[in-house]
């Protein structure tokens, strides 16, 4: 039995029961019936959203998405395959509990991962079953809210990306707005006020069963090493529904900025407002911070928020040049962070053949990183990083040749004169020094690594200047 059809089996089994009713078989099977919380009214207007959420086609689409994203088990320890077995047996019962309001989400599993800028980011990993239901809810609610979202909101939205936000930021600067109000929301996903969020959600979600289900997910709690903790505020990162909920809440901020006539880019909780002077920027930061804290009950991180030149700040990992017509560039701190991550990766290559390490482990990471930073119009960082990567690979080789005699033979085999190879192999210097020395550079040139299939970052970047 194919996993993708699990959630629609009950529809097929009960389709015969719907004959003569005038209803769609799936609608009949998925509970278009009187709801005890709707005052005896049958489905139509107030209840149709939940029927759409649990409809077979929507659930099958949600399952495909969850399965494709993979992910770790939640607090129940069930993997995707084990959850598939659970759905085969109990989907009909789970669906009925969703319909009558007795379903209860399980707490999210608390996981902490390092932030790019330091510190730890708290993630909440729902069970696979709850990820499935959240994804199904997301698929139905997103089309309700999407048309009303701001044109300059880019995070977690279909057809929009961080690249679009960066290009828009550059356009503002080229239009003469050479100061940026870089506003940082402190622990946004941990500080969301549930009452304010649910009030915004109810503006368009009229099915009370759906808003109740969303509220249950917000208050499901988290399970960490300290035990289970209630969640009276916040929307845990890690579930499919949280990105949409964050946009629903912050859409009020977007509308306020639009009402005031500001030029801004927002990606999730990362918001930059572009102005023409420092004085104007300081006034905007003060007034917008007041709005965020009083109206949305969120906290502005005073230490990280600032009014500054765009080329002195970073936005979504990128920065800009200070020219009259600014160019997009990759700031040094983004490269430094990537180098640090690569150092951990290179430790995995010590006991493996270089070709296999490059193609199976290193190249996918290099491709992913340079694909994100492909907007850069300043290329120097890529050439420098290419040289550093090759030196790290030479370091692996040198360390694999543990004895001086092995080093001598390898260097001679790579074309070095015997006298030079002997002197280099026994020079007594450290591995890092030797990896950058002329004898290793001559023995293992760029062409050698190209033949092994190493991704060249500089050559991967687009040649044409971005308009």
GROMACS .gro file of C-alpha atoms in nm:
model
  467
    1UNK     CA    1   0.000   0.000   0.000
    2UNK     CA    2   0.144   0.340  -0.095
    3UNK     CA    3   0.203   0.574   0.197
    4UNK     CA    4   0.070   0.873   0.001
    5UNK     CA    5  -0.279   0.717  -0.006
    6UNK     CA    6  -0.304   0.639   0.365
    7UNK     CA    7  -0.523   0.930   0.462
    8UNK     CA    8  -0.775   0.876   0.181
    9UNK     CA    9  -0.842   0.506   0.234
   10UNK     CA   10  -1.132   0.567   0.467
   11UNK     CA   11  -1.294   0.790   0.203
   12UNK     CA   12  -1.281   0.512  -0.054
   13UNK     CA   13  -1.417   0.258   0.195
   14UNK     CA   14  -1.715   0.477   0.282
   15UNK     CA   15  -1.791   0.623  -0.060
   16UNK     CA   16  -2.078   0.378  -0.111
   17UNK     CA   17  -2.251   0.516   0.201
   18UNK     CA   18  -2.273   0.858   0.041
   19UNK     CA   19  -2.478   0.742  -0.257
   20UNK     CA   20  -2.813   0.912  -0.276
   21UNK     CA   21  -2.721   1.190  -0.032
   22UNK     CA   22  -2.618   1.444  -0.295
   23UNK     CA   23  -2.289   1.496  -0.114
   24UNK     CA   24  -1.938   1.438  -0.234
   25UNK     CA   25  -1.828   1.101  -0.090
   26UNK     CA   26  -1.519   1.256   0.065
   27UNK     CA   27  -1.727   1.532   0.222
   28UNK     CA   28  -1.961   1.275   0.373
   29UNK     CA   29  -1.680   1.061   0.509
   30UNK     CA   30  -1.485   1.352   0.653
   31UNK     CA   31  -1.763   1.471   0.875
   32UNK     CA   32  -1.980   1.743   0.714
   33UNK     CA   33  -2.224   1.708   1.000
   34UNK     CA   34  -2.371   1.891   1.299
   35UNK     CA   35  -2.104   2.024   1.533
   36UNK     CA   36  -2.187   2.021   1.904
   37UNK     CA   37  -2.009   2.357   1.944
   38UNK     CA   38  -2.192   2.535   1.663
   39UNK     CA   39  -2.532   2.558   1.826
   40UNK     CA   40  -2.679   2.278   1.614
   41UNK     CA   41  -2.602   2.444   1.280
   42UNK     CA   42  -2.480   2.215   1.001
   43UNK     CA   43  -2.151   2.265   0.825
   44UNK     CA   44  -2.164   2.535   0.559
   45UNK     CA   45  -2.015   2.877   0.633
   46UNK     CA   46  -1.892   2.857   0.993
   47UNK     CA   47  -1.745   2.510   0.962
   48UNK     CA   48  -1.625   2.458   0.608
   49UNK     CA   49  -1.255   2.525   0.678
   50UNK     CA   50  -1.206   2.219   0.896
   51UNK     CA   51  -1.370   2.001   0.632
   52UNK     CA   52  -1.125   2.140   0.378
   53UNK     CA   53  -0.832   2.075   0.612
   54UNK     CA   54  -0.911   1.706   0.665
   55UNK     CA   55  -1.022   1.647   0.305
   56UNK     CA   56  -0.836   1.356   0.145
   57UNK     CA   57  -0.662   1.558  -0.126
   58UNK     CA   58  -0.534   1.817   0.121
   59UNK     CA   59  -0.414   1.553   0.367
   60UNK     CA   60  -0.238   1.360   0.093
   61UNK     CA   61  -0.060   1.677  -0.020
   62UNK     CA   62   0.036   1.753   0.341
   63UNK     CA   63   0.173   1.402   0.391
   64UNK     CA   64   0.390   1.429   0.081
   65UNK     CA   65   0.534   1.756   0.210
   66UNK     CA   66   0.605   1.617   0.558
   67UNK     CA   67   0.761   1.305   0.412
   68UNK     CA   68   0.979   1.507   0.174
   69UNK     CA   69   1.101   1.732   0.456
   70UNK     CA   70   1.193   1.427   0.666
   71UNK     CA   71   1.282   1.552   1.013
   72UNK     CA   72   1.339   1.391   1.351
   73UNK     CA   73   1.071   1.222   1.564
   74UNK     CA   74   0.891   1.423   1.830
   75UNK     CA   75   0.815   1.332   2.192
   76UNK     CA   76   0.641   1.008   2.089
   77UNK     CA   77   0.959   0.880   1.924
   78UNK     CA   78   0.774   0.779   1.607
   79UNK     CA   79   0.954   0.812   1.277
   80UNK     CA   80   0.780   0.896   0.952
   81UNK     CA   81   0.746   0.528   0.861
   82UNK     CA   82   0.608   0.442   1.205
   83UNK     CA   83   0.362   0.729   1.180
   84UNK     CA   84   0.253   0.592   0.844
   85UNK     CA   85   0.165   0.263   1.016
   86UNK     CA   86  -0.026   0.459   1.282
   87UNK     CA   87  -0.227   0.641   1.017
   88UNK     CA   88  -0.315   0.317   0.842
   89UNK     CA   89  -0.481   0.195   1.158
   90UNK     CA   90  -0.614   0.505   1.328
   91UNK     CA   91  -0.659   0.788   1.076
   92UNK     CA   92  -1.039   0.760   1.085
   93UNK     CA   93  -1.039   0.794   1.463
   94UNK     CA   94  -0.790   1.084   1.455
   95UNK     CA   95  -1.003   1.260   1.197
   96UNK     CA   96  -1.317   1.222   1.404
   97UNK     CA   97  -1.136   1.367   1.707
   98UNK     CA   98  -1.027   1.663   1.497
   99UNK     CA   99  -1.385   1.714   1.381
  100UNK     CA  100  -1.548   1.698   1.726
  101UNK     CA  101  -1.275   1.900   1.899
  102UNK     CA  102  -1.139   1.627   2.124
  103UNK     CA  103  -0.798   1.597   1.952
  104UNK     CA  104  -0.507   1.712   2.169
  105UNK     CA  105  -0.163   1.787   2.019
  106UNK     CA  106   0.138   1.647   2.200
  107UNK     CA  107   0.407   1.880   2.339
  108UNK     CA  108   0.689   1.979   2.106
  109UNK     CA  109   1.033   1.835   2.174
  110UNK     CA  110   1.272   2.115   2.275
  111UNK     CA  111   1.594   2.118   2.074
  112UNK     CA  112   1.860   2.389   2.086
  113UNK     CA  113   2.088   2.468   1.794
  114UNK     CA  114   2.363   2.732   1.768
  115UNK     CA  115   2.266   3.067   1.616
  116UNK     CA  116   2.477   3.203   1.334
  117UNK     CA  117   2.550   3.518   1.535
  118UNK     CA  118   2.613   3.338   1.863
  119UNK     CA  119   2.388   3.198   2.133
  120UNK     CA  120   2.137   2.916   2.102
  121UNK     CA  121   1.812   2.902   1.907
  122UNK     CA  122   1.528   2.708   2.069
  123UNK     CA  123   1.335   2.484   1.833
  124UNK     CA  124   1.021   2.289   1.908
  125UNK     CA  125   0.994   1.964   1.713
  126UNK     CA  126   0.632   1.841   1.693
  127UNK     CA  127   0.550   1.475   1.643
  128UNK     CA  128   0.523   1.365   1.281
  129UNK     CA  129   0.145   1.338   1.324
  130UNK     CA  130   0.122   1.695   1.451
  131UNK     CA  131   0.348   1.813   1.170
  132UNK     CA  132   0.106   1.650   0.927
  133UNK     CA  133  -0.197   1.824   1.079
  134UNK     CA  134  -0.017   2.160   1.101
  135UNK     CA  135   0.087   2.131   0.737
  136UNK     CA  136  -0.270   2.054   0.637
  137UNK     CA  137  -0.393   2.360   0.829
  138UNK     CA  138  -0.123   2.575   0.670
  139UNK     CA  139  -0.223   2.471   0.318
  140UNK     CA  140  -0.583   2.582   0.368
  141UNK     CA  141  -0.519   2.900   0.568
  142UNK     CA  142  -0.232   3.037   0.360
  143UNK     CA  143  -0.452   3.126   0.057
  144UNK     CA  144  -0.686   3.314   0.293
  145UNK     CA  145  -0.411   3.545   0.423
  146UNK     CA  146  -0.161   3.562   0.135
  147UNK     CA  147  -0.351   3.812  -0.086
  148UNK     CA  148  -0.359   4.065   0.198
  149UNK     CA  149   0.007   4.045   0.298
  150UNK     CA  150   0.244   4.330   0.215
  151UNK     CA  151   0.438   4.335  -0.111
  152UNK     CA  152   0.757   4.398   0.086
  153UNK     CA  153   0.713   4.100   0.319
  154UNK     CA  154   0.927   3.813   0.191
  155UNK     CA  155   0.967   3.549   0.461
  156UNK     CA  156   0.796   3.208   0.439
  157UNK     CA  157   0.580   3.309   0.145
  158UNK     CA  158   0.521   3.124  -0.183
  159UNK     CA  159   0.709   3.272  -0.477
  160UNK     CA  160   0.920   3.497  -0.253
  161UNK     CA  161   1.266   3.453  -0.108
  162UNK     CA  162   1.546   3.616   0.086
  163UNK     CA  163   1.703   3.705  -0.250
  164UNK     CA  164   1.397   3.914  -0.339
  165UNK     CA  165   1.432   4.103  -0.011
  166UNK     CA  166   1.803   4.173  -0.070
  167UNK     CA  167   1.737   4.299  -0.423
  168UNK     CA  168   1.461   4.527  -0.293
  169UNK     CA  169   1.694   4.662  -0.024
  170UNK     CA  170   1.951   4.747  -0.292
  171UNK     CA  171   1.682   4.922  -0.497
  172UNK     CA  172   1.592   5.146  -0.202
  173UNK     CA  173   1.956   5.244  -0.160
  174UNK     CA  174   1.996   5.321  -0.529
  175UNK     CA  175   1.692   5.545  -0.494
  176UNK     CA  176   1.882   5.760  -0.246
  177UNK     CA  177   1.781   5.605   0.086
  178UNK     CA  178   2.133   5.564   0.222
  179UNK     CA  179   2.048   5.503   0.588
  180UNK     CA  180   1.891   5.192   0.733
  181UNK     CA  181   1.686   5.138   1.047
  182UNK     CA  182   1.793   4.784   1.134
  183UNK     CA  183   1.534   4.669   1.388
  184UNK     CA  184   1.586   4.342   1.573
  185UNK     CA  185   1.296   4.178   1.756
  186UNK     CA  186   1.418   4.007   2.071
  187UNK     CA  187   1.339   3.634   2.081
  188UNK     CA  188   1.038   3.695   1.857
  189UNK     CA  189   0.912   3.336   1.837
  190UNK     CA  190   0.933   3.307   2.216
  191UNK     CA  191   0.752   3.636   2.286
  192UNK     CA  192   0.441   3.616   2.066
  193UNK     CA  193   0.130   3.707   2.265
  194UNK     CA  194  -0.129   3.434   2.206
  195UNK     CA  195  -0.431   3.659   2.255
  196UNK     CA  196  -0.308   3.918   2.006
  197UNK     CA  197  -0.212   3.649   1.753
  198UNK     CA  198  -0.546   3.470   1.781
  199UNK     CA  199  -0.728   3.802   1.745
  200UNK     CA  200  -0.548   3.860   1.414
  201UNK     CA  201  -0.618   3.503   1.300
  202UNK     CA  202  -0.993   3.534   1.372
  203UNK     CA  203  -1.019   3.826   1.130
  204UNK     CA  204  -1.026   3.575   0.843
  205UNK     CA  205  -1.066   3.232   1.006
  206UNK     CA  206  -1.435   3.211   1.090
  207UNK     CA  207  -1.444   2.840   1.168
  208UNK     CA  208  -1.412   2.832   1.547
  209UNK     CA  209  -1.299   2.472   1.543
  210UNK     CA  210  -0.993   2.575   1.339
  211UNK     CA  211  -0.902   2.870   1.563
  212UNK     CA  212  -0.945   2.641   1.862
  213UNK     CA  213  -0.710   2.387   1.705
  214UNK     CA  214  -0.451   2.658   1.637
  215UNK     CA  215  -0.478   2.773   1.997
  216UNK     CA  216  -0.426   2.417   2.117
  217UNK     CA  217  -0.103   2.400   1.919
  218UNK     CA  218   0.015   2.728   2.066
  219UNK     CA  219  -0.047   2.601   2.419
  220UNK     CA  220   0.064   2.240   2.365
  221UNK     CA  221   0.380   2.296   2.568
  222UNK     CA  222   0.735   2.177   2.518
  223UNK     CA  223   0.926   1.883   2.659
  224UNK     CA  224   1.291   1.945   2.746
  225UNK     CA  225   1.550   1.799   2.979
  226UNK     CA  226   1.380   1.995   3.259
  227UNK     CA  227   1.049   1.821   3.196
  228UNK     CA  228   0.729   1.942   3.034
  229UNK     CA  229   0.669   2.317   3.035
  230UNK     CA  230   0.352   2.503   2.945
  231UNK     CA  231   0.365   2.763   2.667
  232UNK     CA  232   0.169   3.071   2.772
  233UNK     CA  233   0.331   3.279   2.498
  234UNK     CA  234   0.536   3.221   2.186
  235UNK     CA  235   0.497   3.003   1.879
  236UNK     CA  236   0.769   2.734   1.877
  237UNK     CA  237   0.995   2.729   1.574
  238UNK     CA  238   1.001   2.391   1.407
  239UNK     CA  239   0.637   2.334   1.316
  240UNK     CA  240   0.490   2.402   0.968
  241UNK     CA  241   0.230   2.642   1.110
  242UNK     CA  242   0.463   2.881   1.295
  243UNK     CA  243   0.592   3.070   0.986
  244UNK     CA  244   0.237   3.153   0.873
  245UNK     CA  245   0.137   3.259   1.224
  246UNK     CA  246   0.439   3.490   1.244
  247UNK     CA  247   0.335   3.660   0.919
  248UNK     CA  248  -0.024   3.694   1.040
  249UNK     CA  249   0.096   3.878   1.350
  250UNK     CA  250   0.364   4.091   1.185
  251UNK     CA  251   0.134   4.189   0.900
  252UNK     CA  252   0.004   4.458   1.137
  253UNK     CA  253   0.356   4.599   1.151
  254UNK     CA  254   0.377   4.592   0.770
  255UNK     CA  255   0.047   4.777   0.739
  256UNK     CA  256   0.156   5.039   0.990
  257UNK     CA  257   0.482   5.098   0.804
  258UNK     CA  258   0.290   5.127   0.477
  259UNK     CA  259   0.045   5.370   0.635
  260UNK     CA  260   0.338   5.588   0.740
  261UNK     CA  261   0.485   5.573   0.389
  262UNK     CA  262   0.808   5.395   0.485
  263UNK     CA  263   1.029   5.194   0.246
  264UNK     CA  264   1.102   4.863   0.415
  265UNK     CA  265   1.187   4.497   0.368
  266UNK     CA  266   1.076   4.235   0.618
  267UNK     CA  267   1.180   3.872   0.621
  268UNK     CA  268   1.017   3.698   0.919
  269UNK     CA  269   1.129   3.899   1.224
  270UNK     CA  270   1.417   4.067   1.038
  271UNK     CA  271   1.299   4.415   0.936
  272UNK     CA  272   1.499   4.693   0.765
  273UNK     CA  273   1.354   5.039   0.700
  274UNK     CA  274   1.539   5.265   0.453
  275UNK     CA  275   1.549   5.642   0.500
  276UNK     CA  276   1.745   5.943   0.373
  277UNK     CA  277   1.910   6.070   0.693
  278UNK     CA  278   2.029   5.957   1.033
  279UNK     CA  279   1.795   6.199   1.206
  280UNK     CA  280   1.497   6.056   1.021
  281UNK     CA  281   1.614   5.703   1.100
  282UNK     CA  282   1.644   5.769   1.472
  283UNK     CA  283   1.294   5.915   1.477
  284UNK     CA  284   1.158   5.612   1.288
  285UNK     CA  285   1.333   5.360   1.514
  286UNK     CA  286   1.190   5.525   1.824
  287UNK     CA  287   0.832   5.549   1.696
  288UNK     CA  288   0.822   5.203   1.536
  289UNK     CA  289   0.973   5.045   1.849
  290UNK     CA  290   0.697   5.206   2.052
  291UNK     CA  291   0.435   5.062   1.817
  292UNK     CA  292   0.586   4.713   1.828
  293UNK     CA  293   0.604   4.707   2.207
  294UNK     CA  294   0.268   4.866   2.282
  295UNK     CA  295   0.048   4.730   2.005
  296UNK     CA  296   0.202   4.389   1.936
  297UNK     CA  297   0.348   4.325   2.284
  298UNK     CA  298   0.684   4.227   2.135
  299UNK     CA  299   1.030   4.329   2.254
  300UNK     CA  300   1.280   4.526   2.048
  301UNK     CA  301   1.642   4.427   2.108
  302UNK     CA  302   1.796   4.768   2.181
  303UNK     CA  303   2.151   4.632   2.172
  304UNK     CA  304   2.119   4.486   1.822
  305UNK     CA  305   1.891   4.748   1.668
  306UNK     CA  306   2.058   5.054   1.514
  307UNK     CA  307   2.043   5.336   1.263
  308UNK     CA  308   2.347   5.307   1.038
  309UNK     CA  309   2.479   5.295   0.684
  310UNK     CA  310   2.365   4.980   0.498
  311UNK     CA  311   2.723   4.886   0.413
  312UNK     CA  312   2.805   4.872   0.784
  313UNK     CA  313   2.519   4.632   0.858
  314UNK     CA  314   2.415   4.294   0.724
  315UNK     CA  315   2.072   4.189   0.601
  316UNK     CA  316   1.992   3.820   0.562
  317UNK     CA  317   2.366   3.743   0.550
  318UNK     CA  318   2.439   4.000   0.278
  319UNK     CA  319   2.571   4.354   0.284
  320UNK     CA  320   2.631   4.629   0.029
  321UNK     CA  321   2.906   4.853  -0.103
  322UNK     CA  322   2.912   5.227  -0.026
  323UNK     CA  323   2.906   5.336  -0.391
  324UNK     CA  324   2.644   5.580  -0.521
  325UNK     CA  325   2.500   5.283  -0.707
  326UNK     CA  326   2.547   5.015  -0.437
  327UNK     CA  327   2.647   4.660  -0.518
  328UNK     CA  328   2.556   4.349  -0.323
  329UNK     CA  329   2.844   4.185  -0.140
  330UNK     CA  330   2.911   3.910   0.112
  331UNK     CA  331   3.035   4.058   0.443
  332UNK     CA  332   3.343   3.920   0.614
  333UNK     CA  333   3.144   3.783   0.907
  334UNK     CA  334   2.933   3.563   0.677
  335UNK     CA  335   3.250   3.418   0.525
  336UNK     CA  336   3.402   3.372   0.871
  337UNK     CA  337   3.095   3.182   0.990
  338UNK     CA  338   3.111   2.957   0.687
  339UNK     CA  339   3.480   2.887   0.738
  340UNK     CA  340   3.406   2.786   1.097
  341UNK     CA  341   3.140   2.543   0.980
  342UNK     CA  342   3.377   2.400   0.718
  343UNK     CA  343   3.645   2.339   0.979
  344UNK     CA  344   3.409   2.099   1.153
  345UNK     CA  345   3.336   1.935   0.819
  346UNK     CA  346   3.702   1.890   0.727
  347UNK     CA  347   3.756   1.681   1.040
  348UNK     CA  348   3.536   1.417   0.876
  349UNK     CA  349   3.777   1.391   0.583
  350UNK     CA  350   4.083   1.278   0.772
  351UNK     CA  351   4.019   0.907   0.740
  352UNK     CA  352   3.863   0.901   0.394
  353UNK     CA  353   3.984   0.920   0.039
  354UNK     CA  354   3.996   1.276  -0.084
  355UNK     CA  355   3.777   1.218  -0.390
  356UNK     CA  356   3.500   1.057  -0.188
  357UNK     CA  357   3.512   1.325   0.081
  358UNK     CA  358   3.495   1.602  -0.177
  359UNK     CA  359   3.204   1.460  -0.377
  360UNK     CA  360   2.993   1.312  -0.099
  361UNK     CA  361   3.050   1.555   0.188
  362UNK     CA  362   3.217   1.880   0.088
  363UNK     CA  363   3.064   1.967  -0.251
  364UNK     CA  364   2.697   1.963  -0.139
  365UNK     CA  365   2.780   2.212   0.137
  366UNK     CA  366   2.980   2.437  -0.095
  367UNK     CA  367   2.704   2.433  -0.358
  368UNK     CA  368   2.434   2.514  -0.106
  369UNK     CA  369   2.628   2.805   0.043
  370UNK     CA  370   2.735   2.965  -0.285
  371UNK     CA  371   2.385   2.917  -0.426
  372UNK     CA  372   2.251   3.132  -0.144
  373UNK     CA  373   2.520   3.397  -0.194
  374UNK     CA  374   2.499   3.396  -0.572
  375UNK     CA  375   2.361   3.752  -0.570
  376UNK     CA  376   2.700   3.891  -0.472
  377UNK     CA  377   2.834   4.136  -0.729
  378UNK     CA  378   3.172   4.153  -0.553
  379UNK     CA  379   3.360   3.831  -0.626
  380UNK     CA  380   3.680   3.859  -0.423
  381UNK     CA  381   3.548   3.660  -0.129
  382UNK     CA  382   3.490   3.354  -0.350
  383UNK     CA  383   3.843   3.348  -0.489
  384UNK     CA  384   3.991   3.380  -0.141
  385UNK     CA  385   3.762   3.109  -0.004
  386UNK     CA  386   3.851   2.875  -0.291
  387UNK     CA  387   4.219   2.904  -0.201
  388UNK     CA  388   4.144   2.841   0.167
  389UNK     CA  389   3.940   2.528   0.084
  390UNK     CA  390   4.223   2.386  -0.127
  391UNK     CA  391   4.469   2.452   0.154
  392UNK     CA  392   4.243   2.263   0.394
  393UNK     CA  393   4.238   1.968   0.154
  394UNK     CA  394   4.618   1.976   0.132
  395UNK     CA  395   4.620   1.974   0.511
  396UNK     CA  396   4.419   1.650   0.509
  397UNK     CA  397   4.672   1.492   0.271
  398UNK     CA  398   4.971   1.601   0.479
  399UNK     CA  399   4.818   1.459   0.795
  400UNK     CA  400   4.737   1.133   0.622
  401UNK     CA  401   5.108   1.096   0.535
  402UNK     CA  402   5.212   1.046   0.894
  403UNK     CA  403   5.575   0.944   0.829
  404UNK     CA  404   5.833   1.160   0.657
  405UNK     CA  405   5.921   0.877   0.418
  406UNK     CA  406   5.558   0.857   0.299
  407UNK     CA  407   5.556   1.233   0.249
  408UNK     CA  408   5.878   1.214   0.053
  409UNK     CA  409   5.742   0.942  -0.179
  410UNK     CA  410   5.412   1.124  -0.236
  411UNK     CA  411   5.582   1.451  -0.320
  412UNK     CA  412   5.819   1.281  -0.563
  413UNK     CA  413   5.524   1.101  -0.723
  414UNK     CA  414   5.362   1.439  -0.776
  415UNK     CA  415   5.664   1.567  -0.970
  416UNK     CA  416   5.889   1.733  -0.711
  417UNK     CA  417   6.264   1.685  -0.737
  418UNK     CA  418   6.399   1.428  -0.491
  419UNK     CA  419   6.620   1.679  -0.307
  420UNK     CA  420   6.334   1.925  -0.264
  421UNK     CA  421   6.091   1.650  -0.168
  422UNK     CA  422   6.329   1.512   0.097
  423UNK     CA  423   6.391   1.856   0.243
  424UNK     CA  424   6.020   1.941   0.248
  425UNK     CA  425   5.913   1.609   0.398
  426UNK     CA  426   6.149   1.646   0.694
  427UNK     CA  427   6.132   2.022   0.756
  428UNK     CA  428   5.989   1.981   1.107
  429UNK     CA  429   5.717   2.240   1.047
  430UNK     CA  430   5.352   2.193   1.148
  431UNK     CA  431   5.082   2.051   0.924
  432UNK     CA  432   4.905   2.385   0.865
  433UNK     CA  433   5.230   2.557   0.763
  434UNK     CA  434   5.310   2.279   0.518
  435UNK     CA  435   4.960   2.284   0.368
  436UNK     CA  436   5.027   2.639   0.253
  437UNK     CA  437   5.392   2.595   0.159
  438UNK     CA  438   5.517   2.607  -0.198
  439UNK     CA  439   5.601   2.235  -0.214
  440UNK     CA  440   5.236   2.135  -0.143
  441UNK     CA  441   5.103   2.406  -0.377
  442UNK     CA  442   5.331   2.286  -0.656
  443UNK     CA  443   5.250   1.920  -0.598
  444UNK     CA  444   4.874   1.970  -0.572
  445UNK     CA  445   4.769   2.258  -0.790
  446UNK     CA  446   4.417   2.380  -0.859
  447UNK     CA  447   4.397   2.151  -1.163
  448UNK     CA  448   4.442   1.846  -0.938
  449UNK     CA  449   4.138   1.936  -0.727
  450UNK     CA  450   3.936   2.019  -1.037
  451UNK     CA  451   4.001   1.665  -1.159
  452UNK     CA  452   3.867   1.533  -0.827
  453UNK     CA  453   3.545   1.727  -0.892
  454UNK     CA  454   3.588   2.003  -0.631
  455UNK     CA  455   3.331   2.282  -0.667
  456UNK     CA  456   3.495   2.612  -0.760
  457UNK     CA  457   3.304   2.891  -0.584
  458UNK     CA  458   3.429   3.172  -0.807
  459UNK     CA  459   3.336   2.989  -1.127
  460UNK     CA  460   2.995   2.898  -0.983
  461UNK     CA  461   2.896   3.264  -0.931
  462UNK     CA  462   2.701   3.419  -1.222
  463UNK     CA  463   2.928   3.608  -1.460
  464UNK     CA  464   2.676   3.873  -1.556
  465UNK     CA  465   2.619   4.168  -1.328
  466UNK     CA  466   2.276   4.164  -1.167
  467UNK     CA  467   2.054   4.443  -1.298
   0.00000   0.00000   0.00000
